[in-house]
């Protein structure tokens, strides 16, 4: 069983948008995004293929080619798979467990069975399209069994895996009834990538403990300094599995498509128009998140409310815009988070807004990238307050829009991005006083000491500009190619 694609990316989602015509006909068109942009050149050069779920449980299209010649290969999921594999095991078991139990994970045996079956299905689709000796890059927590299954059915492949969310400490991970299967699944890869050294270390520590120790270890994951020489970067930590294979473990902090952001930046006139439409406030504060309980949206609203109450922020001159993109809407904790957020927005506007002049503008909708970049560019302060986040691309997108040194970023210490963006106003989202203090410090500095604020923003901007998503992709793939060259020839 093999195809003719020498490079295969497999992710839960296929990068396509579905549009439904008046007569119900569905059309699928490729949709851009950071990961797609970063991987497209490689996919196009190497006769690449992307395997994933097209986002509907209705009938799926036949495999088709993008204009650049990349094969998009859909995996069909039915309504039960969607509920048990996607909403259930992926997003109500693994997501909360890997985000340090912000809500309790649900351990459900039927969901686990579905997770295994869907992972099997993905692995078989990959095996069908991958050429002999191909390189396969598996993405994220929904597909952690795929490397192990592929290793068994296609030992000729070189397999990389990247986790986009944090990997928890062994003490938390050990709760998972199916922990050994997950670890074994991941160890089917030749290279395991995490955003942060701390996640890589958690995984290494875990493999020493689970299953009476899986293989032996050498080295420690290196610090995450990734420079222009990414392709010659070495993987310094390895696990030798019981069947005597080497698995590299390393950190690869993801970033954004800087060229796309810079290419779409709004004109100063447009930025002025956006601020004007919001009543020309002295201070415009912005939050942009998927509506997810990990993102700390309620906490930042409460901090804002307390600052208005204490008159540390002037309600007549301050506006907060919160974009909360709909996400996983059928899961209980997401419903609860939404109602808490919306109740807080209503209360704050009731208390501090005036007729035709709300203090909080709340959008429970997905905006176009262009509209998003207009808001980023117009905002004086960006509030990013997750309790836990693998990286957080929103923080990096905001910073990329402020090459002129304007603006300030208030950023949770618990976002992966905090490791690189140390010049931000770092806060502890579990401590309301800390969010209030840093929001207030940012507002004060912008008014009283704009030179220092600009120096900090310039430092952040430089960091993001120099470490974009292409560097992330080439760094991971460089390491994977090195492994491929060493082991296969
Ligand atoms: C996971 C990890 C990790 C948001 N609203 C709209 C919109 N967005 C875009 C943002 C940004 C992306 O979605 C969100 O990325 P984040 O990194 O902030 O968060 P997650 O979705 O949780 O992503 C995270 C990431 O994977 C990558 O590895 O950083 O830690 O949790 O790009 O701009 N885009 C548009 N309209 C919206 O309304 N067009």
Short mmCIF file of C-alpha atoms and ligand atoms in Angstrom, two decimals:
data_model
loop_
_atom_site.label_atom_id
_atom_site.label_comp_id
_atom_site.label_asym_id
_atom_site.label_seq_id
_atom_site.Cartn_x
_atom_site.Cartn_y
_atom_site.Cartn_z
CA UNK A 1 0.00 0.00 0.00
CA UNK A 2 1.74 3.19 -1.15
CA UNK A 3 1.16 6.26 -3.30
CA UNK A 4 3.51 8.68 -5.01
CA UNK A 5 3.69 11.64 -2.62
CA UNK A 6 7.15 12.10 -1.13
CA UNK A 7 6.01 14.64 1.48
CA UNK A 8 2.73 14.28 3.37
CA UNK A 9 1.26 16.60 5.99
CA UNK A 10 -1.53 15.14 8.08
CA UNK A 11 -3.69 17.33 10.30
CA UNK A 12 -7.15 17.04 11.77
CA UNK A 13 -8.37 19.73 9.39
CA UNK A 14 -7.79 19.97 5.68
CA UNK A 15 -7.02 23.60 4.75
CA UNK A 16 -10.27 24.12 2.82
CA UNK A 17 -13.35 26.30 3.12
CA UNK A 18 -16.75 24.89 2.22
CA UNK A 19 -19.34 27.03 0.48
CA UNK A 20 -22.88 25.83 -0.03
CA UNK A 21 -24.81 27.13 -3.08
CA UNK A 22 -28.56 27.90 -3.09
CA UNK A 23 -29.28 24.44 -4.52
CA UNK A 24 -27.29 22.82 -1.69
CA UNK A 25 -24.23 22.01 -3.83
CA UNK A 26 -21.03 22.16 -1.83
CA UNK A 27 -17.78 23.50 -3.17
CA UNK A 28 -14.45 23.22 -1.42
CA UNK A 29 -11.76 25.80 -1.95
CA UNK A 30 -8.27 25.92 -0.43
CA UNK A 31 -8.14 28.27 2.56
CA UNK A 32 -4.98 30.11 3.58
CA UNK A 33 -3.59 30.14 7.12
CA UNK A 34 -0.20 30.30 8.84
CA UNK A 35 0.52 26.59 8.68
CA UNK A 36 -0.61 26.32 5.05
CA UNK A 37 1.46 29.33 4.00
CA UNK A 38 4.54 27.94 5.71
CA UNK A 39 4.15 24.48 4.27
CA UNK A 40 2.86 25.31 0.79
CA UNK A 41 6.27 25.97 -0.80
CA UNK A 42 7.59 22.66 0.53
CA UNK A 43 4.43 20.83 -0.48
CA UNK A 44 4.53 22.36 -3.95
CA UNK A 45 8.23 21.60 -4.45
CA UNK A 46 7.97 18.00 -3.34
CA UNK A 47 4.78 16.77 -4.95
CA UNK A 48 3.20 17.07 -1.53
CA UNK A 49 -0.11 15.94 -0.16
CA UNK A 50 -2.22 17.20 2.76
CA UNK A 51 -4.43 14.63 4.46
CA UNK A 52 -7.23 15.89 6.72
CA UNK A 53 -10.90 16.17 7.53
CA UNK A 54 -12.66 18.76 5.33
CA UNK A 55 -14.83 20.05 8.20
CA UNK A 56 -18.18 18.48 7.36
CA UNK A 57 -19.82 15.20 8.26
CA UNK A 58 -21.83 15.38 5.04
CA UNK A 59 -20.37 13.77 1.93
CA UNK A 60 -16.73 14.67 1.34
CA UNK A 61 -15.17 15.58 -2.00
CA UNK A 62 -12.81 13.40 -4.02
CA UNK A 63 -9.12 14.26 -3.56
CA UNK A 64 -8.28 17.40 -5.55
CA UNK A 65 -5.28 19.56 -6.44
CA UNK A 66 -4.69 23.18 -5.44
CA UNK A 67 -3.49 25.63 -8.12
CA UNK A 68 0.04 25.09 -6.82
CA UNK A 69 -0.24 21.35 -7.43
CA UNK A 70 -0.69 20.17 -3.84
CA UNK A 71 -2.98 17.18 -3.45
CA UNK A 72 -5.68 17.70 -0.82
CA UNK A 73 -6.79 14.28 0.38
CA UNK A 74 -10.00 14.32 2.48
CA UNK A 75 -10.66 11.91 5.33
CA UNK A 76 -14.38 11.25 5.89
CA UNK A 77 -15.67 11.53 9.46
CA UNK A 78 -19.27 10.73 10.34
CA UNK A 79 -21.47 12.40 12.98
CA UNK A 80 -20.43 9.87 15.63
CA UNK A 81 -16.72 10.42 14.91
CA UNK A 82 -17.30 14.15 15.21
CA UNK A 83 -18.97 13.80 18.61
CA UNK A 84 -16.80 11.10 20.14
CA UNK A 85 -13.38 11.66 18.53
CA UNK A 86 -13.43 15.43 17.97
CA UNK A 87 -15.74 17.05 20.52
CA UNK A 88 -15.28 14.25 23.04
CA UNK A 89 -11.81 12.76 23.34
CA UNK A 90 -9.89 15.55 21.58
CA UNK A 91 -11.64 18.55 23.07
CA UNK A 92 -13.25 17.41 26.32
CA UNK A 93 -10.51 14.95 27.42
CA UNK A 94 -7.13 15.90 25.94
CA UNK A 95 -7.64 19.68 25.59
CA UNK A 96 -8.40 20.31 29.29
CA UNK A 97 -5.84 17.72 30.47
CA UNK A 98 -3.07 19.30 28.38
CA UNK A 99 -4.08 22.79 29.54
CA UNK A 100 -3.44 21.89 33.18
CA UNK A 101 -7.01 20.97 34.15
CA UNK A 102 -8.55 24.46 33.86
CA UNK A 103 -11.74 22.42 33.69
CA UNK A 104 -11.91 18.71 34.65
CA UNK A 105 -11.23 16.34 31.73
CA UNK A 106 -13.86 13.71 31.01
CA UNK A 107 -12.54 10.16 30.72
CA UNK A 108 -15.01 8.23 28.57
CA UNK A 109 -14.23 4.75 27.22
CA UNK A 110 -16.40 5.12 24.11
CA UNK A 111 -14.66 8.35 23.18
CA UNK A 112 -11.32 6.56 23.50
CA UNK A 113 -12.49 3.77 21.16
CA UNK A 114 -13.51 6.41 18.63
CA UNK A 115 -10.20 8.30 19.01
CA UNK A 116 -8.34 5.06 18.23
CA UNK A 117 -10.56 4.24 15.26
CA UNK A 118 -10.29 7.70 13.74
CA UNK A 119 -6.51 7.73 14.23
CA UNK A 120 -6.40 4.35 12.45
CA UNK A 121 -8.44 5.81 9.61
CA UNK A 122 -6.09 8.80 9.24
CA UNK A 123 -3.03 6.52 9.33
CA UNK A 124 -4.44 4.27 6.61
CA UNK A 125 -5.21 7.26 4.38
CA UNK A 126 -1.63 8.47 4.83
CA UNK A 127 -0.26 5.02 4.06
CA UNK A 128 -2.25 5.06 0.84
CA UNK A 129 -0.88 8.37 -0.50
CA UNK A 130 2.72 8.28 0.82
CA UNK A 131 5.46 7.13 -1.55
CA UNK A 132 8.05 4.56 -0.46
CA UNK A 133 10.46 6.29 1.94
CA UNK A 134 8.33 9.47 2.11
CA UNK A 135 8.51 12.09 4.85
CA UNK A 136 5.30 12.45 6.86
CA UNK A 137 4.56 15.34 9.24
CA UNK A 138 1.71 14.67 11.69
CA UNK A 139 0.12 17.68 13.40
CA UNK A 140 -1.33 18.01 16.87
CA UNK A 141 -3.17 16.37 19.76
CA UNK A 142 -6.03 14.88 17.74
CA UNK A 143 -3.61 12.51 15.96
CA UNK A 144 -1.19 11.27 18.61
CA UNK A 145 -1.67 7.58 17.71
CA UNK A 146 -0.94 8.12 14.02
CA UNK A 147 2.90 7.94 14.30
CA UNK A 148 2.74 4.58 16.10
CA UNK A 149 0.22 3.07 13.67
CA UNK A 150 2.19 4.30 10.66
CA UNK A 151 5.42 2.90 12.11
CA UNK A 152 3.79 -0.54 12.11
CA UNK A 153 2.13 -0.45 8.71
CA UNK A 154 4.75 1.65 6.89
CA UNK A 155 8.17 1.23 8.55
CA UNK A 156 9.78 2.82 5.47
CA UNK A 157 8.46 6.31 6.33
CA UNK A 158 10.27 9.07 8.19
CA UNK A 159 7.72 10.49 10.62
CA UNK A 160 7.65 13.85 12.40
CA UNK A 161 5.04 14.97 14.93
CA UNK A 162 4.37 18.48 16.21
CA UNK A 163 2.17 19.29 19.21
CA UNK A 164 0.51 22.73 18.96
CA UNK A 165 -0.70 22.79 22.55
CA UNK A 166 1.31 22.39 25.78
CA UNK A 167 2.40 18.95 26.95
CA UNK A 168 1.46 18.68 30.65
CA UNK A 169 3.63 17.63 33.56
CA UNK A 170 3.87 13.84 34.07
CA UNK A 171 1.86 14.15 37.29
CA UNK A 172 -1.14 15.45 35.37
CA UNK A 173 -0.70 13.25 32.30
CA UNK A 174 -0.67 10.14 34.46
CA UNK A 175 -4.40 10.63 35.11
CA UNK A 176 -5.16 9.56 31.55
CA UNK A 177 -6.45 5.96 31.53
CA UNK A 178 -4.92 5.44 28.07
CA UNK A 179 -1.58 7.11 28.84
CA UNK A 180 0.60 4.24 27.69
CA UNK A 181 -1.10 3.98 24.32
CA UNK A 182 -0.68 7.71 23.73
CA UNK A 183 3.00 7.67 24.65
CA UNK A 184 3.63 4.64 22.47
CA UNK A 185 1.73 6.30 19.64
CA UNK A 186 3.92 9.39 19.85
CA UNK A 187 7.11 7.33 20.06
CA UNK A 188 6.33 5.92 16.62
CA UNK A 189 7.72 9.23 15.31
CA UNK A 190 11.37 9.89 14.47
CA UNK A 191 11.11 13.49 15.67
CA UNK A 192 8.76 15.00 18.26
CA UNK A 193 8.43 18.78 18.30
CA UNK A 194 6.95 21.01 21.00
CA UNK A 195 6.70 24.81 21.23
CA UNK A 196 8.66 25.05 24.47
CA UNK A 197 11.54 23.28 26.15
CA UNK A 198 9.28 22.79 29.20
CA UNK A 199 6.82 20.67 27.18
CA UNK A 200 9.68 18.64 25.66
CA UNK A 201 11.08 18.09 29.15
CA UNK A 202 7.66 17.03 30.46
CA UNK A 203 7.46 14.44 27.71
CA UNK A 204 10.98 13.14 28.37
CA UNK A 205 10.29 12.87 32.11
CA UNK A 206 7.03 11.08 31.43
CA UNK A 207 8.57 8.45 29.21
CA UNK A 208 10.92 7.57 32.06
CA UNK A 209 7.90 6.85 34.25
CA UNK A 210 5.07 5.43 32.16
CA UNK A 211 5.07 1.75 31.21
CA UNK A 212 7.98 1.03 33.54
CA UNK A 213 10.14 3.23 31.37
CA UNK A 214 10.01 3.24 27.61
CA UNK A 215 13.56 2.94 26.36
CA UNK A 216 16.47 5.05 27.54
CA UNK A 217 17.32 8.72 27.23
CA UNK A 218 20.29 10.82 26.29
CA UNK A 219 20.71 14.57 26.42
CA UNK A 220 18.36 17.42 27.25
CA UNK A 221 16.24 19.47 24.84
CA UNK A 222 18.23 22.53 23.88
CA UNK A 223 17.15 26.08 24.57
CA UNK A 224 14.86 27.49 21.95
CA UNK A 225 17.31 29.78 20.22
CA UNK A 226 16.42 29.24 16.58
CA UNK A 227 18.32 31.49 14.25
CA UNK A 228 18.76 31.99 10.53
CA UNK A 229 20.79 28.78 10.49
CA UNK A 230 17.71 26.76 11.39
CA UNK A 231 18.40 23.99 8.93
CA UNK A 232 21.70 23.09 10.57
CA UNK A 233 20.16 22.99 14.02
CA UNK A 234 20.82 19.81 15.95
CA UNK A 235 18.35 17.84 18.00
CA UNK A 236 20.07 17.30 21.33
CA UNK A 237 17.65 15.04 23.22
CA UNK A 238 16.86 11.50 22.17
CA UNK A 239 14.87 8.59 23.45
CA UNK A 240 16.03 5.12 22.47
CA UNK A 241 12.91 2.97 22.33
CA UNK A 242 12.76 -0.64 23.42
CA UNK A 243 12.82 -1.70 19.77
CA UNK A 244 16.06 0.26 19.45
CA UNK A 245 14.93 3.26 17.46
CA UNK A 246 16.02 6.82 18.20
CA UNK A 247 13.32 9.44 18.69
CA UNK A 248 14.51 13.06 18.65
CA UNK A 249 12.77 15.49 21.01
CA UNK A 250 13.11 19.25 20.57
CA UNK A 251 11.40 22.61 20.88
CA UNK A 252 10.31 24.60 17.82
CA UNK A 253 8.40 27.76 18.79
CA UNK A 254 5.83 28.44 16.10
CA UNK A 255 5.24 31.93 14.73
CA UNK A 256 3.18 33.88 12.21
CA UNK A 257 3.29 34.58 8.51
CA UNK A 258 4.99 37.97 8.84
CA UNK A 259 4.90 38.75 5.10
CA UNK A 260 1.14 38.21 5.00
CA UNK A 261 0.58 40.50 7.98
CA UNK A 262 2.86 43.25 6.65
CA UNK A 263 1.26 42.96 3.20
CA UNK A 264 -2.23 43.51 4.61
CA UNK A 265 -1.45 46.37 7.01
CA UNK A 266 -4.09 49.13 6.85
CA UNK A 267 -3.27 52.73 5.90
CA UNK A 268 -3.05 55.37 8.69
CA UNK A 269 -6.35 56.80 7.32
CA UNK A 270 -8.07 53.44 7.76
CA UNK A 271 -6.69 53.12 11.30
CA UNK A 272 -8.00 56.62 12.12
CA UNK A 273 -11.37 55.64 10.68
CA UNK A 274 -11.57 52.53 12.90
CA UNK A 275 -10.80 54.62 15.99
CA UNK A 276 -13.30 57.24 14.89
CA UNK A 277 -16.02 54.61 14.50
CA UNK A 278 -15.34 53.59 18.10
CA UNK A 279 -15.77 57.17 19.35
CA UNK A 280 -12.11 58.28 19.19
CA UNK A 281 -11.22 57.01 22.67
CA UNK A 282 -7.97 58.05 24.30
CA UNK A 283 -7.23 54.38 25.05
CA UNK A 284 -8.40 51.55 22.81
CA UNK A 285 -7.94 48.10 24.36
CA UNK A 286 -8.34 44.91 22.31
CA UNK A 287 -8.83 41.19 22.93
CA UNK A 288 -9.00 38.60 20.10
CA UNK A 289 -9.51 34.93 20.91
CA UNK A 290 -11.40 31.82 20.04
CA UNK A 291 -14.11 31.74 22.69
CA UNK A 292 -12.31 29.17 24.83
CA UNK A 293 -12.09 28.83 28.62
CA UNK A 294 -8.30 28.61 28.40
CA UNK A 295 -8.04 32.16 27.04
CA UNK A 296 -9.02 34.04 30.25
CA UNK A 297 -11.54 36.35 28.53
CA UNK A 298 -13.79 36.67 31.58
CA UNK A 299 -10.83 37.49 33.84
CA UNK A 300 -9.68 40.32 31.62
CA UNK A 301 -13.22 41.75 31.50
CA UNK A 302 -13.43 41.63 35.29
CA UNK A 303 -10.04 43.35 35.59
CA UNK A 304 -11.24 46.05 33.17
CA UNK A 305 -14.45 46.45 35.17
CA UNK A 306 -12.56 46.90 38.45
CA UNK A 307 -10.27 49.50 36.90
CA UNK A 308 -13.29 51.45 35.65
CA UNK A 309 -14.89 51.15 39.05
CA UNK A 310 -11.77 52.49 40.76
CA UNK A 311 -11.56 55.23 38.10
CA UNK A 312 -8.05 54.07 37.26
CA UNK A 313 -9.41 53.96 33.70
CA UNK A 314 -11.75 56.69 32.50
CA UNK A 315 -14.98 55.15 31.20
CA UNK A 316 -15.69 58.20 29.05
CA UNK A 317 -12.37 57.89 27.27
CA UNK A 318 -11.62 54.17 27.13
CA UNK A 319 -13.03 51.44 24.88
CA UNK A 320 -12.43 47.70 25.00
CA UNK A 321 -13.11 45.67 21.85
CA UNK A 322 -13.39 41.92 22.40
CA UNK A 323 -13.54 39.63 19.38
CA UNK A 324 -14.56 36.16 20.60
CA UNK A 325 -14.62 33.82 17.62
CA UNK A 326 -17.22 31.01 17.96
CA UNK A 327 -15.54 27.71 18.83
CA UNK A 328 -16.60 24.17 19.89
CA UNK A 329 -20.02 25.52 20.66
CA UNK A 330 -21.74 22.28 21.62
CA UNK A 331 -19.35 21.45 24.47
CA UNK A 332 -20.72 22.32 27.95
CA UNK A 333 -17.76 24.28 29.26
CA UNK A 334 -17.72 26.41 26.10
CA UNK A 335 -21.42 27.21 26.54
CA UNK A 336 -20.79 28.17 30.16
CA UNK A 337 -17.80 30.36 29.27
CA UNK A 338 -19.85 32.12 26.62
CA UNK A 339 -22.69 32.94 28.97
CA UNK A 340 -20.30 34.18 31.68
CA UNK A 341 -18.47 36.41 29.17
CA UNK A 342 -21.70 37.78 27.72
CA UNK A 343 -23.16 38.44 31.14
CA UNK A 344 -20.02 40.39 32.11
CA UNK A 345 -20.12 42.42 28.87
CA UNK A 346 -23.77 43.32 29.52
CA UNK A 347 -23.11 44.27 33.12
CA UNK A 348 -20.05 46.42 32.33
CA UNK A 349 -21.89 48.27 29.58
CA UNK A 350 -24.91 48.67 31.87
CA UNK A 351 -22.71 50.15 34.58
CA UNK A 352 -20.25 52.27 32.62
CA UNK A 353 -21.60 52.81 29.09
CA UNK A 354 -23.91 55.57 27.99
CA UNK A 355 -26.54 55.76 25.25
CA UNK A 356 -24.95 54.87 21.92
CA UNK A 357 -21.56 54.62 23.64
CA UNK A 358 -20.75 51.20 25.06
CA UNK A 359 -17.40 50.76 26.84
CA UNK A 360 -17.14 47.16 25.63
CA UNK A 361 -17.70 46.27 21.96
CA UNK A 362 -18.21 42.53 21.84
CA UNK A 363 -18.16 40.48 18.60
CA UNK A 364 -19.11 36.83 18.79
CA UNK A 365 -18.23 36.28 15.15
CA UNK A 366 -15.29 35.52 12.94
CA UNK A 367 -13.80 38.60 11.25
CA UNK A 368 -11.80 38.73 8.03
CA UNK A 369 -8.03 38.81 8.44
CA UNK A 370 -8.08 42.33 7.02
CA UNK A 371 -10.60 43.54 9.63
CA UNK A 372 -8.56 41.84 12.35
CA UNK A 373 -5.37 43.60 11.25
CA UNK A 374 -7.18 46.93 11.25
CA UNK A 375 -8.18 46.36 14.87
CA UNK A 376 -4.66 45.23 15.85
CA UNK A 377 -3.21 48.34 14.21
CA UNK A 378 -5.72 50.67 15.85
CA UNK A 379 -5.42 49.24 19.38
CA UNK A 380 -3.29 50.99 22.01
CA UNK A 381 -3.23 47.96 24.27
CA UNK A 382 -3.62 44.29 23.38
CA UNK A 383 -4.83 42.08 26.22
CA UNK A 384 -3.77 38.42 25.92
CA UNK A 385 -4.51 36.66 29.20
CA UNK A 386 -4.73 32.86 28.74
CA UNK A 387 -4.45 30.60 31.78
CA UNK A 388 -2.42 28.30 29.54
CA UNK A 389 -1.56 28.49 25.83
CA UNK A 390 0.86 26.50 23.67
CA UNK A 391 2.11 29.66 21.97
CA UNK A 392 -0.59 32.30 21.16
CA UNK A 393 -0.30 33.71 17.68
CA UNK A 394 -2.62 36.65 18.40
CA UNK A 395 0.09 38.24 20.58
CA UNK A 396 2.62 37.90 17.76
CA UNK A 397 0.19 39.23 15.13
CA UNK A 398 -0.47 42.34 17.25
CA UNK A 399 3.25 42.98 17.69
CA UNK A 400 3.88 42.51 13.96
CA UNK A 401 1.38 45.33 13.26
CA UNK A 402 3.28 47.81 15.44
CA UNK A 403 6.58 48.29 13.63
CA UNK A 404 6.31 52.04 14.40
CA UNK A 405 6.74 51.34 18.13
CA UNK A 406 3.16 52.26 18.97
CA UNK A 407 1.00 50.20 21.32
CA UNK A 408 1.60 47.90 24.28
CA UNK A 409 1.09 44.19 24.86
CA UNK A 410 -0.25 42.82 28.15
CA UNK A 411 0.59 39.13 28.03
CA UNK A 412 0.00 36.16 30.32
CA UNK A 413 3.09 34.46 31.72
CA UNK A 414 1.33 31.20 30.89
CA UNK A 415 1.26 31.78 27.13
CA UNK A 416 4.14 30.07 25.31
CA UNK A 417 4.75 33.41 23.56
CA UNK A 418 5.84 34.94 26.89
CA UNK A 419 9.18 33.13 26.56
CA UNK A 420 10.07 35.11 23.48
CA UNK A 421 8.13 38.31 24.23
CA UNK A 422 9.71 39.22 27.54
CA UNK A 423 9.38 42.98 26.88
CA UNK A 424 5.60 42.67 27.11
CA UNK A 425 3.70 43.66 30.26
CA UNK A 426 3.66 40.15 31.70
CA UNK A 427 0.82 39.23 34.03
CA UNK A 428 -0.51 36.27 36.02
CA UNK A 429 -4.10 35.72 34.86
CA UNK A 430 -4.93 33.79 38.04
CA UNK A 431 -4.22 36.98 39.99
CA UNK A 432 -6.76 39.70 39.21
CA UNK A 433 -4.50 42.35 40.77
CA UNK A 434 -1.71 41.34 38.40
CA UNK A 435 -3.87 41.81 35.28
CA UNK A 436 -5.13 45.16 36.65
CA UNK A 437 -1.62 46.31 37.53
CA UNK A 438 -0.16 45.52 34.13
CA UNK A 439 -3.11 46.94 32.19
CA UNK A 440 -2.85 50.09 34.21
CA UNK A 441 0.97 50.19 33.85
CA UNK A 442 0.63 49.85 30.08
CA UNK A 443 -1.96 52.65 29.87
CA UNK A 444 0.13 54.93 32.09
CA UNK A 445 3.37 54.27 30.24
CA UNK A 446 1.79 55.01 26.85
CA UNK A 447 0.77 58.44 28.16
CA UNK A 448 3.61 59.35 30.52
CA UNK A 449 6.67 57.65 29.00
CA UNK A 450 6.02 56.95 25.33
CA UNK A 451 9.75 56.58 24.58
CA UNK A 452 10.11 53.59 26.92
CA UNK A 453 6.86 52.11 25.61
CA UNK A 454 8.16 52.44 22.04
CA UNK A 455 11.52 50.90 22.93
CA UNK A 456 9.71 47.89 24.39
CA UNK A 457 7.40 47.51 21.40
CA UNK A 458 10.34 47.83 18.98
CA UNK A 459 12.15 45.01 20.79
CA UNK A 460 9.04 42.81 20.57
CA UNK A 461 8.56 43.65 16.90
CA UNK A 462 12.14 42.73 16.04
CA UNK A 463 11.79 39.39 17.78
CA UNK A 464 8.63 38.50 15.83
CA UNK A 465 9.89 39.76 12.47
CA UNK A 466 13.07 37.70 12.77
CA UNK A 467 11.31 34.50 13.82
CA UNK A 468 8.46 33.86 11.45
CA UNK A 469 6.51 30.73 10.59
CA UNK A 470 8.84 29.87 7.71
CA UNK A 471 11.71 29.63 10.15
CA UNK A 472 9.60 27.32 12.33
CA UNK A 473 8.73 25.03 9.39
CA UNK A 474 12.22 24.96 7.90
CA UNK A 475 13.71 24.34 11.30
CA UNK A 476 11.49 21.31 11.99
CA UNK A 477 11.78 19.94 8.48
CA UNK A 478 15.54 20.51 8.43
CA UNK A 479 15.87 18.29 11.50
CA UNK A 480 13.51 15.71 10.02
CA UNK A 481 15.45 15.60 6.74
CA UNK A 482 18.69 15.09 8.65
CA UNK A 483 17.11 12.12 10.44
CA UNK A 484 15.80 10.82 7.11
CA UNK A 485 19.28 11.04 5.58
CA UNK A 486 20.91 9.32 8.57
CA UNK A 487 18.47 6.48 8.96
CA UNK A 488 17.41 5.65 5.44
CA UNK A 489 20.66 5.79 3.51
C1 LIG B 1 -3.51 26.63 18.83
C2 LIG B 1 -2.87 26.70 20.22
C3 LIG B 1 -0.92 27.89 19.23
C4 LIG B 1 -8.89 34.42 15.73
N1 LIG B 1 -10.08 35.02 15.56
C5 LIG B 1 -10.19 35.27 14.23
C6 LIG B 1 -9.03 34.80 13.60
N2 LIG B 1 -8.25 34.27 14.54
C7 LIG B 1 -6.92 33.70 14.26
C8 LIG B 1 -5.84 34.56 14.89
C9 LIG B 1 -4.71 33.55 15.05
C10 LIG B 1 -5.46 32.24 15.26
O1 LIG B 1 -6.81 32.43 14.85
C11 LIG B 1 -5.50 31.83 16.74
O2 LIG B 1 -4.25 31.30 17.08
P1 LIG B 1 -3.77 31.21 18.58
O3 LIG B 1 -2.34 30.78 18.58
O4 LIG B 1 -3.93 32.54 19.24
O5 LIG B 1 -4.73 30.18 19.34
P2 LIG B 1 -5.40 28.71 19.03
O6 LIG B 1 -6.48 28.81 18.05
O7 LIG B 1 -5.81 28.20 20.38
O8 LIG B 1 -4.22 27.81 18.43
C12 LIG B 1 -1.97 27.93 20.34
C13 LIG B 1 -1.54 27.64 17.86
O9 LIG B 1 -2.40 26.48 17.88
C14 LIG B 1 -0.47 27.42 16.79
O10 LIG B 1 0.39 26.37 17.11
O11 LIG B 1 -0.27 29.16 19.20
O12 LIG B 1 -1.35 27.97 21.59
O13 LIG B 1 -3.88 26.72 21.24
O14 LIG B 1 -3.96 33.45 13.88
O15 LIG B 1 -5.55 35.63 14.05
N3 LIG B 1 -8.81 34.92 12.26
C15 LIG B 1 -9.79 35.52 11.53
N4 LIG B 1 -10.95 35.99 12.08
C16 LIG B 1 -11.18 35.89 13.42
O16 LIG B 1 -12.24 36.32 13.90
N5 LIG B 1 -9.61 35.67 10.21
#
